[in-house]
Short mmCIF file of N, CA and C in Angstrom, two decimals:
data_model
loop_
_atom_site.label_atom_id
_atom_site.label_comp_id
_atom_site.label_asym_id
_atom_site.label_seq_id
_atom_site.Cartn_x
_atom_site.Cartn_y
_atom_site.Cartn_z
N UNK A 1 0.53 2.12 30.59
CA UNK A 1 -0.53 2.72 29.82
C UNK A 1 -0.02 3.92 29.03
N UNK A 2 0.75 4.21 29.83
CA UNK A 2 1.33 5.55 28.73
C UNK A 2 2.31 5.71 27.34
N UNK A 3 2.63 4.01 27.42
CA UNK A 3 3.38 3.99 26.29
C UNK A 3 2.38 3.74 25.25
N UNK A 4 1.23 2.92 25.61
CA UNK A 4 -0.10 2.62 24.77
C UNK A 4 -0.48 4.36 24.06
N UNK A 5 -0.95 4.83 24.90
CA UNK A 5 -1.25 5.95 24.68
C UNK A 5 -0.69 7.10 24.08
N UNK A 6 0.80 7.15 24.00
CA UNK A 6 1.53 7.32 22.95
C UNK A 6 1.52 6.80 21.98
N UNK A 7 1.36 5.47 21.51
CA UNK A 7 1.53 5.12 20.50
C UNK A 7 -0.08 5.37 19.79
N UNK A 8 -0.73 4.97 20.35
CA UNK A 8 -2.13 5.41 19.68
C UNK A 8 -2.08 7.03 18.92
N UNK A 9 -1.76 8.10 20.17
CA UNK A 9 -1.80 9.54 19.56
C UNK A 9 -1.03 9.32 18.15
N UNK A 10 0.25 8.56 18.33
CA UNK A 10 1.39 8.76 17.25
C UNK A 10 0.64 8.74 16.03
N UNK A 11 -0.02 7.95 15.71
CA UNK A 11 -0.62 6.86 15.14
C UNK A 11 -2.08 7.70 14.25
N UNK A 12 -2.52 8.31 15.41
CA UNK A 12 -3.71 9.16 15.34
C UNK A 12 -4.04 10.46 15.81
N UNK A 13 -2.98 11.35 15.38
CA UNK A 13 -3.42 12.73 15.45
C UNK A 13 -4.41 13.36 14.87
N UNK A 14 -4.89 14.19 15.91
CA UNK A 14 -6.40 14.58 15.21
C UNK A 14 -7.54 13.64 15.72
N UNK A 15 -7.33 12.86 16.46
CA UNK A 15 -8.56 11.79 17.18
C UNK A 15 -8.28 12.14 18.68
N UNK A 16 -10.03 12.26 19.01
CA UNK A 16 -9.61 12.78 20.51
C UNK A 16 -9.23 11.80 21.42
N UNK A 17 -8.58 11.73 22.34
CA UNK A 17 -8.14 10.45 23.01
C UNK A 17 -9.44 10.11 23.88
N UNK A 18 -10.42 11.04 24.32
CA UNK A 18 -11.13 10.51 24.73
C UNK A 18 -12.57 9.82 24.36
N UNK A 19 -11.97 9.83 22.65
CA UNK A 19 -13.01 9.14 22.05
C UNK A 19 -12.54 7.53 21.93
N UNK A 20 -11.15 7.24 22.30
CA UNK A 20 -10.08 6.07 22.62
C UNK A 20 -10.35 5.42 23.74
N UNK A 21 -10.63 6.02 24.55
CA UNK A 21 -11.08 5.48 25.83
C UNK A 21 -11.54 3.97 25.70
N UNK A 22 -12.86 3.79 25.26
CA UNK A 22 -13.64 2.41 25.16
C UNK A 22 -12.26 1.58 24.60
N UNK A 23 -11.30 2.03 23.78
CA UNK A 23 -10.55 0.66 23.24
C UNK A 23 -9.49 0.45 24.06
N UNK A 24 -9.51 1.59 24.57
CA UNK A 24 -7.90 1.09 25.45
C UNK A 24 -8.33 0.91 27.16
N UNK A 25 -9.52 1.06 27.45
CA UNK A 25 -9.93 0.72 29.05
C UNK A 25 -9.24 -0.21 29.29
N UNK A 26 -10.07 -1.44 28.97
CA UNK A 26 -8.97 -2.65 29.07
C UNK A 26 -7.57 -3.50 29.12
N UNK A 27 -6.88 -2.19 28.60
CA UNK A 27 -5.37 -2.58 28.65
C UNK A 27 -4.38 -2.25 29.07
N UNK A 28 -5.29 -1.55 30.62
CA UNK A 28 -3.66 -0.56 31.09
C UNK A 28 -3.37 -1.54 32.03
N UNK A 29 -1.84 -1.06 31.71
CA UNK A 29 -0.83 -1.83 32.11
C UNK A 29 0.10 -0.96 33.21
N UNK A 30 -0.09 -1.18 35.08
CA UNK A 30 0.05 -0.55 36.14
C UNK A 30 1.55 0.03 35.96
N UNK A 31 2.04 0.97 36.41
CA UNK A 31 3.64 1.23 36.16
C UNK A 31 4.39 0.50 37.03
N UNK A 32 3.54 -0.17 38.60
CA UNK A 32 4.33 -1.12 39.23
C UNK A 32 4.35 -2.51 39.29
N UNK A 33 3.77 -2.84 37.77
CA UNK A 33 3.85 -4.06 37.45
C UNK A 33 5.16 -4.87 37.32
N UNK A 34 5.11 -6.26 37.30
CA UNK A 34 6.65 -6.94 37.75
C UNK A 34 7.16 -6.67 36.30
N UNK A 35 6.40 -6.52 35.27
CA UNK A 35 7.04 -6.94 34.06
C UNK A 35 5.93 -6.04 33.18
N UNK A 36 6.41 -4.76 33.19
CA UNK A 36 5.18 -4.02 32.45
C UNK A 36 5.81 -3.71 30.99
N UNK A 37 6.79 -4.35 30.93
CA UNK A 37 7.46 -4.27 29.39
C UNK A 37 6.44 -5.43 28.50
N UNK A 38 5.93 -6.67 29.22
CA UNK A 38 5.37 -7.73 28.53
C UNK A 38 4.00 -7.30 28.60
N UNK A 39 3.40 -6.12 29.38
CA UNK A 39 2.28 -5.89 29.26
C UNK A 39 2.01 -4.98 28.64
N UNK A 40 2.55 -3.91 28.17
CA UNK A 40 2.61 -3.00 27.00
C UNK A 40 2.37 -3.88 25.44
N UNK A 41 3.05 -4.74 25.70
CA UNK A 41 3.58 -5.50 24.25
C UNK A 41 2.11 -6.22 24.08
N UNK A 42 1.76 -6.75 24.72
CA UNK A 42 0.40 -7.72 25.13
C UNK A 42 -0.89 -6.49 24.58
N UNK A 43 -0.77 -5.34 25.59
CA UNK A 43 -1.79 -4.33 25.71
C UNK A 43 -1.91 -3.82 23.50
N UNK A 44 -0.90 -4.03 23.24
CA UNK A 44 -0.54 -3.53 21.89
C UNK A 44 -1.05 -4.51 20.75
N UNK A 45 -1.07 -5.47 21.08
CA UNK A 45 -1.45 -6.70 20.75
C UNK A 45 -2.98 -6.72 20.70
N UNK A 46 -3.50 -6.83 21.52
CA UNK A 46 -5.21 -6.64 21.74
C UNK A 46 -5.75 -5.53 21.10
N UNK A 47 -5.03 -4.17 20.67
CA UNK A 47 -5.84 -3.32 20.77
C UNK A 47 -4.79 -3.00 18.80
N UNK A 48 -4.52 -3.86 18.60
CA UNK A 48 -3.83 -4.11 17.14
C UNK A 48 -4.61 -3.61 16.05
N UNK A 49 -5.85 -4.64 15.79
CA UNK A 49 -6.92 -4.77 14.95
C UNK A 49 -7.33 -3.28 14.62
N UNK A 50 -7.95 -2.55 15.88
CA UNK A 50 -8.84 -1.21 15.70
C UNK A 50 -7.58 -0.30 15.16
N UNK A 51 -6.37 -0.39 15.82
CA UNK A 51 -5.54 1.06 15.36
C UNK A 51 -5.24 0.62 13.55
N UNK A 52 -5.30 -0.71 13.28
CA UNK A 52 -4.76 -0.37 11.94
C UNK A 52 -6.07 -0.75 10.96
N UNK A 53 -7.28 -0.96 11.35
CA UNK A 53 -8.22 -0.50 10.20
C UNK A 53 -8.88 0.87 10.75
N UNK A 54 -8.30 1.57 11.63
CA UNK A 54 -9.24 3.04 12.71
C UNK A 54 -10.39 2.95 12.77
N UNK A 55 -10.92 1.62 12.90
CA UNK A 55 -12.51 1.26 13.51
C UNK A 55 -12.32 0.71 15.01
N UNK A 56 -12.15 1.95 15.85
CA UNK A 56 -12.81 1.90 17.27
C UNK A 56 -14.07 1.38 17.60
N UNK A 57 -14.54 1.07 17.71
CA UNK A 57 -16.26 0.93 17.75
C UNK A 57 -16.36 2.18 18.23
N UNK A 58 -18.15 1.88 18.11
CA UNK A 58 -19.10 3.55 18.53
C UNK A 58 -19.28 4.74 17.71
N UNK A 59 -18.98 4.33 16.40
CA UNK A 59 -18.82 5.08 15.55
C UNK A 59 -17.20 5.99 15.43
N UNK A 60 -16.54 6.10 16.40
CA UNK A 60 -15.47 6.48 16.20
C UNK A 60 -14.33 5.69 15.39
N UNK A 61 -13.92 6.49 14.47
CA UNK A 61 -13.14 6.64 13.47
C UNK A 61 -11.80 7.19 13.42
N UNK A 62 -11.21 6.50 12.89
CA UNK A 62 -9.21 7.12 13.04
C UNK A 62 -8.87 6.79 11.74
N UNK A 63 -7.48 6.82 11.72
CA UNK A 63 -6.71 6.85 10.24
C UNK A 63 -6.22 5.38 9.79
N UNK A 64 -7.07 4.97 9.16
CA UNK A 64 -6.56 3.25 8.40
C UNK A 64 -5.54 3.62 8.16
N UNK A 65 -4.57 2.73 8.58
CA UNK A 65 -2.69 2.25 8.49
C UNK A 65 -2.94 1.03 7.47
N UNK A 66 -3.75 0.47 7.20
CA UNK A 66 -3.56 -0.83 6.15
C UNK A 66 -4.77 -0.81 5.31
N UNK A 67 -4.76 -0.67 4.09
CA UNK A 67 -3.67 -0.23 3.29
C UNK A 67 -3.67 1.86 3.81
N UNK A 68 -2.58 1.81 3.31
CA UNK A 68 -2.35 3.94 3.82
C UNK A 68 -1.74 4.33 2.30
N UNK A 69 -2.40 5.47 2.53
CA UNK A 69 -2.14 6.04 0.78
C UNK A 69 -1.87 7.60 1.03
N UNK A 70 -0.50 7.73 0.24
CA UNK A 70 -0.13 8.98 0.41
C UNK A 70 -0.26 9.79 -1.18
N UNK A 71 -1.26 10.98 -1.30
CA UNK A 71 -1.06 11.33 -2.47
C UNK A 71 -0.03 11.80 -3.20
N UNK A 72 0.74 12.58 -2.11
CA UNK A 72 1.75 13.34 -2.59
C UNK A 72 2.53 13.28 -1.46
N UNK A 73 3.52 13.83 -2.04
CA UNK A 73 4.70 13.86 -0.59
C UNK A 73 5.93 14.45 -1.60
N UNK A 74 6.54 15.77 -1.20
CA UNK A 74 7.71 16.33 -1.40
C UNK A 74 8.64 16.86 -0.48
N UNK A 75 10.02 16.40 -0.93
CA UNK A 75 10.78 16.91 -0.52
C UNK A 75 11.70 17.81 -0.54
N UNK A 76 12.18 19.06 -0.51
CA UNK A 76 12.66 20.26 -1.84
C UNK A 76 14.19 20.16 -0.51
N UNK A 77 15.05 19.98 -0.36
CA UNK A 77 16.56 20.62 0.42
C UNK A 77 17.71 21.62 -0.50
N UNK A 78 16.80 22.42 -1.52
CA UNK A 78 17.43 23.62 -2.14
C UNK A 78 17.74 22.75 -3.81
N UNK A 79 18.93 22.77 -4.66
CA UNK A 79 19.12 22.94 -5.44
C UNK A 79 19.25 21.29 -5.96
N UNK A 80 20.34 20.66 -4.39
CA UNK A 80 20.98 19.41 -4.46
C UNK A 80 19.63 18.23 -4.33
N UNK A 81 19.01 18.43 -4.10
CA UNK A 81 17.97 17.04 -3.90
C UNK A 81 16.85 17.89 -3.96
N UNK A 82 16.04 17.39 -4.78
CA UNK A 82 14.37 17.45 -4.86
C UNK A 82 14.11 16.28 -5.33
N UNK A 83 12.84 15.67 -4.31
CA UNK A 83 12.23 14.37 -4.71
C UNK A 83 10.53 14.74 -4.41
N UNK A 84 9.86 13.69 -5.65
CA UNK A 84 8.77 13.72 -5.33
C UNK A 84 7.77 12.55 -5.30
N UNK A 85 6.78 12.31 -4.48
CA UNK A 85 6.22 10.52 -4.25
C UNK A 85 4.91 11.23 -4.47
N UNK A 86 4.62 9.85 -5.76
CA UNK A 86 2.58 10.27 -5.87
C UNK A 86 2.18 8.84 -5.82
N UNK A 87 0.88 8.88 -5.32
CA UNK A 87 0.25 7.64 -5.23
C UNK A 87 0.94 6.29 -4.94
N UNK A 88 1.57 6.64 -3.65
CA UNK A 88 1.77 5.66 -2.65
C UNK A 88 0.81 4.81 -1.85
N UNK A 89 0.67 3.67 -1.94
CA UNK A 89 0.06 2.74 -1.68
C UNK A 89 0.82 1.73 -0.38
N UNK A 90 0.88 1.82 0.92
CA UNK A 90 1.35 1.05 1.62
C UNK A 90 0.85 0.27 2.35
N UNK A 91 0.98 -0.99 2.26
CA UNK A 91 0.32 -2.17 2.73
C UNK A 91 1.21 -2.76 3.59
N UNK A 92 0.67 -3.85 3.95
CA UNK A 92 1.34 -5.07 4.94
C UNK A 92 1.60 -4.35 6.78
N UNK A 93 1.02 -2.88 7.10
CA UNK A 93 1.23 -2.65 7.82
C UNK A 93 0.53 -3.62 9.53
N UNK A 94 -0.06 -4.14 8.65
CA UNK A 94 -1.38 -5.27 9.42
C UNK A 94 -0.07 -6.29 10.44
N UNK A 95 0.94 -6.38 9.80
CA UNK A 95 1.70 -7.43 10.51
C UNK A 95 2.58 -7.30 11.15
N UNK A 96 2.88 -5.73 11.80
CA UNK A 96 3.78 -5.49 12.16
C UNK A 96 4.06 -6.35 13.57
N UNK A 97 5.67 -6.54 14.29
CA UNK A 97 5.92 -6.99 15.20
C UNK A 97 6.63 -6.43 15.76
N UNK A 98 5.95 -6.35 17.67
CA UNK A 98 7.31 -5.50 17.91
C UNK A 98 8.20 -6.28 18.27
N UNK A 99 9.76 -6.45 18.11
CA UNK A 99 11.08 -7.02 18.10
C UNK A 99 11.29 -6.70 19.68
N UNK A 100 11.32 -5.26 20.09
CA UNK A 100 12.15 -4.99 21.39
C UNK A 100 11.54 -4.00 22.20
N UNK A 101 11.05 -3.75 22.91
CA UNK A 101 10.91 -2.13 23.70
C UNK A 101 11.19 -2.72 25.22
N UNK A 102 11.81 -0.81 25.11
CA UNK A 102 12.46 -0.75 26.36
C UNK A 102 11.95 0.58 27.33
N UNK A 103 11.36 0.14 28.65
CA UNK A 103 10.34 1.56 28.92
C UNK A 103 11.34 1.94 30.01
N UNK A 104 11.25 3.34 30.42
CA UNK A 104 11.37 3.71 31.67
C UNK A 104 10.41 4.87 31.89
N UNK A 105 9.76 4.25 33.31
CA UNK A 105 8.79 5.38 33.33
C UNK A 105 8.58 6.12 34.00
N UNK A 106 9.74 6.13 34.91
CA UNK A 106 10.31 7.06 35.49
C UNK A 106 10.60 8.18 34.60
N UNK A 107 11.07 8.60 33.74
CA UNK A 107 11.52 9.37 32.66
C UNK A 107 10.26 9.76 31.78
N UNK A 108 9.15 8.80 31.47
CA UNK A 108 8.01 8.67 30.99
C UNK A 108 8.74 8.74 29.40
N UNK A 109 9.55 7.51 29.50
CA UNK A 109 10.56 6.98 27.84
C UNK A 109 10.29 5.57 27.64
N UNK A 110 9.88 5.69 26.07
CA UNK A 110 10.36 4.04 25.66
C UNK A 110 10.66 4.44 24.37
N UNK A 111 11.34 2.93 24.36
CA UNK A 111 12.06 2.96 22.75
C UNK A 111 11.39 1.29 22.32
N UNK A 112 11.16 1.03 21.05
CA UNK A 112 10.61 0.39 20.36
C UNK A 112 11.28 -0.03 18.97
N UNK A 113 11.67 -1.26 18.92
CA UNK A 113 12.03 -2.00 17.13
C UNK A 113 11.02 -2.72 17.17
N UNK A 114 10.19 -2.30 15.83
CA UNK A 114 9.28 -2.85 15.76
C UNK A 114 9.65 -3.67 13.66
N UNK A 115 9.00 -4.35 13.43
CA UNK A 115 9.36 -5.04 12.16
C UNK A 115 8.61 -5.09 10.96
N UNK A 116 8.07 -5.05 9.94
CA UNK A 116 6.36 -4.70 9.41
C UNK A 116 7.20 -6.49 7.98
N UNK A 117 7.02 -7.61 8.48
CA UNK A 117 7.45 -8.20 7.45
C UNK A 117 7.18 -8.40 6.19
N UNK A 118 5.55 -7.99 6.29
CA UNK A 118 4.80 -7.94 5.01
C UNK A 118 4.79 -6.27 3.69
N UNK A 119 5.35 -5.78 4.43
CA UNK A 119 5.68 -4.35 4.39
C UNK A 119 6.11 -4.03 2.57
N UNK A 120 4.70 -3.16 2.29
CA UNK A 120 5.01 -3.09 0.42
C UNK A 120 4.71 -1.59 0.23
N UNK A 121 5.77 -0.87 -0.73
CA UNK A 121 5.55 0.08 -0.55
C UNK A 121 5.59 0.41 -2.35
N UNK A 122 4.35 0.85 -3.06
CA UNK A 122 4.49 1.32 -4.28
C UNK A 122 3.70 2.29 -4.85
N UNK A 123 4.49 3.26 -5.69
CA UNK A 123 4.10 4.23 -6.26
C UNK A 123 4.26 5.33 -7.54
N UNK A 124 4.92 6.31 -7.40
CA UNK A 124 5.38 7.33 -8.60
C UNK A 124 6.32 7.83 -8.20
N UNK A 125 7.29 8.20 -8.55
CA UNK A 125 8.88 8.85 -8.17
C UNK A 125 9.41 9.92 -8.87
N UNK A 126 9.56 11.15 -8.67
CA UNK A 126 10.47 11.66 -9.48
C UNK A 126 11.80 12.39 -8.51
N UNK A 127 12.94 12.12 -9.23
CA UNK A 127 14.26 12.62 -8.37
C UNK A 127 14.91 13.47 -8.94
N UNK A 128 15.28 14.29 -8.34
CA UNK A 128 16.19 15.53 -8.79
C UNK A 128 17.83 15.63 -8.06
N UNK A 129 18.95 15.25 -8.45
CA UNK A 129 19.72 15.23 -7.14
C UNK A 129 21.26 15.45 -7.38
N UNK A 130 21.89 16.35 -6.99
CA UNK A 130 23.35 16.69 -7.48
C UNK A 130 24.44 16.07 -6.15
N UNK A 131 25.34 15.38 -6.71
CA UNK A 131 26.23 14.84 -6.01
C UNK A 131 27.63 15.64 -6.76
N UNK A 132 28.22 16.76 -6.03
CA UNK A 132 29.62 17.23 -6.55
C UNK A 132 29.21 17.61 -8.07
N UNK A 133 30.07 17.10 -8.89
CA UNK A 133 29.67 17.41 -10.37
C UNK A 133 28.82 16.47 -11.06
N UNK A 134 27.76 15.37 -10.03
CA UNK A 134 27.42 14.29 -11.05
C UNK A 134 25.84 14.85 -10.49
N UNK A 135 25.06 14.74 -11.64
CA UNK A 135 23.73 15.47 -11.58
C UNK A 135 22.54 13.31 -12.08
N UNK A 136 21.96 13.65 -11.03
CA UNK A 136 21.10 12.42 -10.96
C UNK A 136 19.89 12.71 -11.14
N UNK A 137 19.00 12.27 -12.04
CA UNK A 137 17.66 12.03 -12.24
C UNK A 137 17.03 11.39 -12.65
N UNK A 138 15.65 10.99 -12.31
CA UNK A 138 14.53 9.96 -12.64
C UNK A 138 13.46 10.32 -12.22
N UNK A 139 12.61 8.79 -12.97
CA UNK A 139 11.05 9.24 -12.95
C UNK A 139 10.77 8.09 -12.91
N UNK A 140 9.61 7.09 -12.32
CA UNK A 140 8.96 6.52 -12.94
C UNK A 140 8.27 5.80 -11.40
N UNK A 141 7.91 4.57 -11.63
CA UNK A 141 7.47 3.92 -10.62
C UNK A 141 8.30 3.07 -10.01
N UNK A 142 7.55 3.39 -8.63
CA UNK A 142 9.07 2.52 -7.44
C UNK A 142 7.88 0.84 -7.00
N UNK A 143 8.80 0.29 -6.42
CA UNK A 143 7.74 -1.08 -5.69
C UNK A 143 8.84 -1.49 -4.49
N UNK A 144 8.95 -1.00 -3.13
CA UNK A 144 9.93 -1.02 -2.25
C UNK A 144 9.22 -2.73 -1.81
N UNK A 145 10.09 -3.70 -2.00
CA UNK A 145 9.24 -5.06 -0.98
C UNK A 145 10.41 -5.76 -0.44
N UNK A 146 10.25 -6.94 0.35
CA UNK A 146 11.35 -7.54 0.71
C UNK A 146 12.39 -6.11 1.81
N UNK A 147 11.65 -5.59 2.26
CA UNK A 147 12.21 -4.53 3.70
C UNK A 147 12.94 -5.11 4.74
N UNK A 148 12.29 -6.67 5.34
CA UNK A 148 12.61 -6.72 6.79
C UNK A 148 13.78 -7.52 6.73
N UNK A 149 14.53 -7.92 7.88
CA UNK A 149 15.60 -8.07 7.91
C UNK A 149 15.30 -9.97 7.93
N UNK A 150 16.32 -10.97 7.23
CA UNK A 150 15.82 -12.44 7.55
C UNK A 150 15.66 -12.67 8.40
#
């Protein structure tokens, strides 16, 4: 349950977890289960739908992951790189799969490859960026698709 519950917060900061409750009752997964790696994955699975449109029932509300729109987003690291992203539009997050996780919960650790195959990412770009003596820049619109691996 606690890897669930991590991933939900991740996912949804700023939502109280105990307004989460009703969606995730159902899916905890015991820590002395024979195989609580397949029940995490399972538990993640069921409770898929609500985290990526953030319709919990009960009126509670979280952050739609499909489609997710970032207005702005900068990055400034001094002189050598400034970049900037407007009206990002990211979709296909609906399909993500997870590939691998590995818990220990003893440690209260997991690690996760997860895959998004449908995964589209488009928007506005501008780059600012010095490599040694070669000075790089642009502008215009990006369309990131074709991400996952064959």
């Amino acid at each position: 349950m606690l890897a669930v519950i991590s991933l939900i917060v991740m996912l949804n900061v700023g939502v109280d977890l105990g307004e989460l409750l009703p969606l995730i009752e159902n899916v905890v997964c015991p820590a002395d289960s024979a195989n609580v790696t397949a029940c995490i994955i399972e538990a993640v699975e069921t409770i898929k739908e609500p985290l990526i449109t953030g319709d919990y029932g009960d009126g509670v509300k979280g952050i739609v992951l499909d489609p997710y729109v970032i207005n702005k987003l900068e990055v400034n690291r001094g002189p050598s790189f400034k970049a900037s992203l407007k009206n990002v539009l990211i979709t296909g997050v609906r399909n993500f799969q997870i590939e691998k996780l590995r818990t220990d919960l003893r440690k209260k650790k997991f690690s996760v490859a997860v895959t998004f195959p449908d995964l589209v990412v488009r928007g506005q770009y501008k780059l600012e960026m010095n490599i040694v003596l070669l000075k790089l820049t642009g502008n215009g619109p990006f369309n990131l698709t074709g991400m996952s691996k064959p």
